């Protein structure tokens, strides 16, 4: 704030006969909602950028680095109201047992070769800023057609939000057993309630690697499109008004009319209509890297920096249906490793 005649805030308060604390309270009361929303927006950005690893002290320090002076206790209150407090390992000990033993599942999404719909779903949650509050959007998307098959909007960021979106997706699609459901490692998707629904529908959970958003790129792309083409271009009275606009954008425009370059400039519904019907009953194939794909064998003669293509292809990928589990299978034991077999010299192994 500029100083009149070179005087500071405290001398001017003495001349005016008011306390300095009263002066600052007067400034804060002029536009309290606007100031709080600016602070909330900056806090949301910091917390999400650091994947909820920052507590309120670090968030307050980052705000000061950005030139926004705010009390740490106020930062804590705003983060608590928006359910953005950092997840501390010690907290899991004091809560219910299921929260600190949440299972993390293998990443299967990046190994799948899709042949039709209802083979791989991806799920994600994002926040949307309204005039006086933040709301959260959970969605489920079919990767093959990029179609949004389920979504839900709420003022609370919890497992119930993600569960509601999943219920809508299941009711709309009725997926067959063996569908792979991919998400991040958030507590919403690792919760007992959410995983229980997946297992009840015979779906296979899959989760991204830590700090790697690329495995969930389809959802990230949709969220970017939604915010750029709808949210940032609109003004909404409340959550009900926002819900009606999102419903119109997803159901009437995105799924039916918007062309997707990843689909050959078709809409999601056109992509699903053009997919062969036989692929609906076939599961996706899954590729596993062999050792030779990373370390090529010596028999591959090289010409310069290229592998000699005249040689037979000795390296490939193993493919198996995604519904099969390979955890219980082990390769046959070599004869030389068995203590009951004789070595090549005819003597028994010791």
Tab-separated table of N, CA and C in Angstrom, residues 21-102:
chain	number	residue	atom	x	y	z
A	21	UNK	N	-4.266	-2.650	14.151
A	21	UNK	CA	-5.049	-3.871	13.959
A	21	UNK	C	-6.435	-3.558	13.397
A	22	UNK	N	-7.025	-2.455	13.902
A	22	UNK	CA	-8.337	-2.074	13.377
A	22	UNK	C	-8.269	-1.656	11.923
A	23	UNK	N	-7.175	-0.989	11.540
A	23	UNK	CA	-7.013	-0.600	10.139
A	23	UNK	C	-6.928	-1.819	9.220
A	24	UNK	N	-6.153	-2.843	9.637
A	24	UNK	CA	-6.031	-4.034	8.807
A	24	UNK	C	-7.339	-4.824	8.764
A	25	UNK	N	-8.079	-4.817	9.874
A	25	UNK	CA	-9.392	-5.476	9.842
A	25	UNK	C	-10.329	-4.771	8.881
A	26	UNK	N	-10.231	-3.434	8.826
A	26	UNK	CA	-11.062	-2.688	7.885
A	26	UNK	C	-10.718	-3.050	6.440
A	27	UNK	N	-9.437	-3.191	6.151
A	27	UNK	CA	-9.038	-3.578	4.798
A	27	UNK	C	-9.522	-4.986	4.461
A	28	UNK	N	-9.433	-5.898	5.415
A	28	UNK	CA	-9.838	-7.285	5.151
A	28	UNK	C	-11.333	-7.410	4.949
A	29	UNK	N	-12.126	-6.515	5.559
A	29	UNK	CA	-13.574	-6.601	5.448
A	29	UNK	C	-14.116	-5.980	4.173
A	30	UNK	N	-13.282	-5.324	3.401
A	30	UNK	CA	-13.776	-4.676	2.188
A	30	UNK	C	-14.157	-5.711	1.141
A	31	UNK	N	-13.299	-6.698	0.889
A	31	UNK	CA	-13.593	-7.745	-0.086
A	31	UNK	C	-13.136	-9.087	0.481
A	32	UNK	N	-13.777	-9.548	1.551
A	32	UNK	CA	-13.287	-10.778	2.188
A	32	UNK	C	-13.442	-11.996	1.300
A	33	UNK	N	-14.557	-12.147	0.595
A	33	UNK	CA	-14.774	-13.323	-0.228
A	33	UNK	C	-13.798	-13.369	-1.398
A	34	UNK	N	-13.563	-12.210	-2.023
A	34	UNK	CA	-12.638	-12.166	-3.146
A	34	UNK	C	-11.229	-12.522	-2.699
A	35	UNK	N	-10.806	-11.992	-1.554
A	35	UNK	CA	-9.474	-12.286	-1.056
A	35	UNK	C	-9.337	-13.762	-0.711
A	36	UNK	N	-10.358	-14.323	-0.070
A	36	UNK	CA	-10.303	-15.744	0.276
A	36	UNK	C	-10.253	-16.615	-0.962
A	37	UNK	N	-10.994	-16.266	-1.990
A	37	UNK	CA	-11.010	-17.076	-3.204
A	37	UNK	C	-9.674	-17.008	-3.930
A	38	UNK	N	-9.018	-15.838	-3.904
A	38	UNK	CA	-7.695	-15.742	-4.506
A	38	UNK	C	-6.701	-16.624	-3.745
A	39	UNK	N	-6.803	-16.589	-2.423
A	39	UNK	CA	-5.915	-17.434	-1.626
A	39	UNK	C	-6.217	-18.911	-1.846
A	40	UNK	N	-7.499	-19.265	-1.916
A	40	UNK	CA	-7.881	-20.664	-2.145
A	40	UNK	C	-7.369	-21.152	-3.501
A	41	UNK	N	-7.455	-20.303	-4.507
A	41	UNK	CA	-6.994	-20.707	-5.843
A	41	UNK	C	-5.492	-20.988	-5.833
A	42	UNK	N	-4.736	-20.118	-5.165
A	42	UNK	CA	-3.289	-20.333	-5.092
A	42	UNK	C	-2.962	-21.579	-4.280
A	43	UNK	N	-3.706	-21.815	-3.199
A	43	UNK	CA	-3.475	-23.007	-2.375
A	43	UNK	C	-3.783	-24.267	-3.167
A	44	UNK	N	-4.895	-24.267	-3.907
A	44	UNK	CA	-5.245	-25.427	-4.737
A	44	UNK	C	-4.123	-25.740	-5.719
A	45	UNK	N	-3.602	-24.716	-6.360
A	45	UNK	CA	-2.552	-24.918	-7.362
A	45	UNK	C	-1.297	-25.514	-6.730
A	46	UNK	N	-0.908	-25.004	-5.561
A	46	UNK	CA	0.299	-25.491	-4.897
A	46	UNK	C	0.117	-26.924	-4.424
A	47	UNK	N	-1.016	-27.207	-3.791
A	47	UNK	CA	-1.249	-28.546	-3.245
A	47	UNK	C	-1.284	-29.588	-4.352
A	48	UNK	N	-1.983	-29.296	-5.448
A	48	UNK	CA	-2.077	-30.262	-6.538
A	48	UNK	C	-0.746	-30.421	-7.264
A	49	UNK	N	0.020	-29.336	-7.374
A	49	UNK	CA	1.319	-29.432	-8.038
A	49	UNK	C	2.275	-30.333	-7.262
A	50	UNK	N	2.134	-30.361	-5.949
A	50	UNK	CA	3.001	-31.185	-5.118
A	50	UNK	C	2.315	-32.462	-4.649
A	51	UNK	N	1.188	-32.803	-5.278
A	51	UNK	CA	0.497	-34.075	-5.031
A	51	UNK	C	0.219	-34.303	-3.553
A	52	UNK	N	-0.257	-33.249	-2.887
A	52	UNK	CA	-0.681	-33.287	-1.487
A	52	UNK	C	0.455	-33.674	-0.535
A	53	UNK	N	1.670	-33.410	-0.937
A	53	UNK	CA	2.800	-33.677	-0.051
A	53	UNK	C	3.088	-32.488	0.869
A	54	UNK	N	2.656	-31.295	0.489
A	54	UNK	CA	2.933	-30.101	1.268
A	54	UNK	C	1.898	-29.937	2.374
A	55	UNK	N	2.391	-29.649	3.583
A	55	UNK	CA	1.519	-29.247	4.666
A	55	UNK	C	1.266	-27.746	4.622
A	56	UNK	N	0.465	-27.276	5.592
A	56	UNK	CA	0.073	-25.870	5.530
A	56	UNK	C	1.259	-24.932	5.743
A	57	UNK	N	2.294	-25.364	6.469
A	57	UNK	CA	3.458	-24.492	6.679
A	57	UNK	C	4.210	-24.274	5.361
A	58	UNK	N	4.436	-25.359	4.608
A	58	UNK	CA	5.129	-25.218	3.331
A	58	UNK	C	4.270	-24.471	2.319
A	59	UNK	N	2.961	-24.690	2.363
A	59	UNK	CA	2.081	-23.953	1.461
A	59	UNK	C	2.146	-22.461	1.765
A	60	UNK	N	2.126	-22.110	3.047
A	60	UNK	CA	2.226	-20.692	3.421
A	60	UNK	C	3.561	-20.100	2.979
A	61	UNK	N	4.629	-20.877	3.088
A	61	UNK	CA	5.934	-20.389	2.636
A	61	UNK	C	5.954	-20.175	1.129
A	62	UNK	N	5.339	-21.079	0.373
A	62	UNK	CA	5.278	-20.924	-1.080
A	62	UNK	C	4.423	-19.724	-1.469
A	63	UNK	N	3.359	-19.481	-0.711
A	63	UNK	CA	2.539	-18.298	-0.973
A	63	UNK	C	3.337	-17.019	-0.765
A	64	UNK	N	4.161	-16.998	0.266
A	64	UNK	CA	4.995	-15.816	0.505
A	64	UNK	C	6.008	-15.635	-0.623
A	65	UNK	N	6.540	-16.740	-1.160
A	65	UNK	CA	7.459	-16.631	-2.285
A	65	UNK	C	6.771	-16.028	-3.494
A	66	UNK	N	5.477	-16.234	-3.602
A	66	UNK	CA	4.716	-15.680	-4.727
A	66	UNK	C	4.193	-14.276	-4.453
A	67	UNK	N	4.503	-13.736	-3.275
A	67	UNK	CA	4.102	-12.369	-2.959
A	67	UNK	C	2.762	-12.250	-2.276
A	68	UNK	N	2.152	-13.374	-1.860
A	68	UNK	CA	0.863	-13.346	-1.182
A	68	UNK	C	1.088	-13.604	0.302
A	69	UNK	N	0.969	-12.567	1.112
A	69	UNK	CA	1.216	-12.669	2.548
A	69	UNK	C	-0.078	-13.126	3.217
A	70	UNK	N	-0.008	-14.279	3.887
A	70	UNK	CA	-1.188	-14.831	4.546
A	70	UNK	C	-0.726	-15.614	5.766
A	71	UNK	N	-1.503	-15.533	6.830
A	71	UNK	CA	-1.169	-16.199	8.074
A	71	UNK	C	-1.235	-17.714	7.918
A	72	UNK	N	-0.298	-18.425	8.592
A	72	UNK	CA	-0.266	-19.881	8.467
A	72	UNK	C	-1.534	-20.527	9.015
A	73	UNK	N	-2.086	-19.955	10.061
A	73	UNK	CA	-3.308	-20.530	10.622
A	73	UNK	C	-4.477	-20.400	9.643
A	74	UNK	N	-4.498	-19.310	8.896
A	74	UNK	CA	-5.554	-19.159	7.895
A	74	UNK	C	-5.357	-20.145	6.759
A	75	UNK	N	-4.102	-20.373	6.362
A	75	UNK	CA	-3.828	-21.374	5.335
A	75	UNK	C	-4.299	-22.748	5.800
A	76	UNK	N	-4.027	-23.074	7.062
A	76	UNK	CA	-4.466	-24.355	7.600
A	76	UNK	C	-5.986	-24.465	7.581
A	77	UNK	N	-6.673	-23.385	7.962
A	77	UNK	CA	-8.137	-23.420	7.971
A	77	UNK	C	-8.699	-23.593	6.567
A	78	UNK	N	-8.146	-22.871	5.593
A	78	UNK	CA	-8.638	-22.985	4.222
A	78	UNK	C	-8.369	-24.376	3.651
A	79	UNK	N	-7.203	-24.931	3.940
A	79	UNK	CA	-6.891	-26.267	3.449
A	79	UNK	C	-7.783	-27.316	4.104
A	80	UNK	N	-8.094	-27.109	5.375
A	80	UNK	CA	-8.974	-28.057	6.060
A	80	UNK	C	-10.390	-27.979	5.512
A	81	UNK	N	-10.871	-26.780	5.231
A	81	UNK	CA	-12.213	-26.625	4.677
A	81	UNK	C	-12.327	-27.252	3.288
A	82	UNK	N	-11.251	-27.193	2.497
A	82	UNK	CA	-11.249	-27.752	1.140
A	82	UNK	C	-10.714	-29.184	1.083
A	83	UNK	N	-10.481	-29.775	2.253
A	83	UNK	CA	-10.003	-31.159	2.330
A	83	UNK	C	-8.695	-31.327	1.553
A	84	UNK	N	-7.758	-30.413	1.786
A	84	UNK	CA	-6.485	-30.424	1.074
A	84	UNK	C	-5.287	-30.600	1.995
A	85	UNK	N	-5.531	-30.934	3.244
A	85	UNK	CA	-4.408	-31.138	4.147
A	85	UNK	C	-3.561	-32.309	3.677
A	86	UNK	N	-2.257	-32.186	3.843
A	86	UNK	CA	-1.344	-33.217	3.377
A	86	UNK	C	-1.602	-34.523	4.115
A	87	UNK	N	-1.417	-35.630	3.403
A	87	UNK	CA	-1.595	-36.956	3.986
A	87	UNK	C	-0.300	-37.336	4.697
A	88	UNK	N	-0.322	-37.379	6.012
A	88	UNK	CA	0.857	-37.687	6.803
A	88	UNK	C	0.865	-39.166	7.169
A	89	UNK	N	2.005	-39.850	7.032
A	89	UNK	CA	2.052	-41.274	7.381
A	89	UNK	C	1.618	-41.559	8.808
A	90	UNK	N	1.922	-40.666	9.749
A	90	UNK	CA	1.566	-40.926	11.142
A	90	UNK	C	0.059	-40.959	11.352
A	91	UNK	N	-0.691	-40.285	10.492
A	91	UNK	CA	-2.129	-40.253	10.653
A	91	UNK	C	-2.760	-41.615	10.400
A	92	UNK	N	-2.145	-42.435	9.556
A	92	UNK	CA	-2.715	-43.732	9.272
A	92	UNK	C	-2.709	-44.629	10.508
A	93	UNK	N	-1.777	-44.396	11.410
A	93	UNK	CA	-1.702	-45.230	12.601
A	93	UNK	C	-2.868	-44.951	13.528
A	94	UNK	N	-3.321	-43.744	13.583
A	94	UNK	CA	-4.368	-43.364	14.512
A	94	UNK	C	-5.767	-43.532	13.936
A	95	UNK	N	-5.912	-43.866	12.676
A	95	UNK	CA	-7.233	-44.040	12.084
A	95	UNK	C	-7.531	-45.520	11.942
A	96	UNK	N	-8.565	-45.829	11.161
A	96	UNK	CA	-8.968	-47.214	11.002
A	96	UNK	C	-7.895	-48.023	10.292
A	97	UNK	N	-7.935	-49.300	10.474
A	97	UNK	CA	-6.887	-50.172	9.957
A	97	UNK	C	-6.859	-50.188	8.439
A	98	UNK	N	-8.006	-50.064	7.809
A	98	UNK	CA	-8.061	-50.167	6.350
A	98	UNK	C	-7.346	-49.013	5.659
A	99	UNK	N	-7.177	-47.888	6.316
A	99	UNK	CA	-6.575	-46.730	5.666
A	99	UNK	C	-5.067	-46.855	5.537
A	100	UNK	N	-4.413	-47.512	6.441
A	100	UNK	CA	-2.959	-47.618	6.338
A	100	UNK	C	-2.524	-48.932	5.703
A	101	UNK	N	-3.455	-49.754	5.288
A	101	UNK	CA	-3.127	-50.995	4.598
A	101	UNK	C	-3.785	-51.042	3.220
A	102	UNK	N	-4.006	-49.900	2.618
A	102	UNK	CA	-4.622	-49.870	1.299
A	102	UNK	C	-3.683	-50.486	0.272
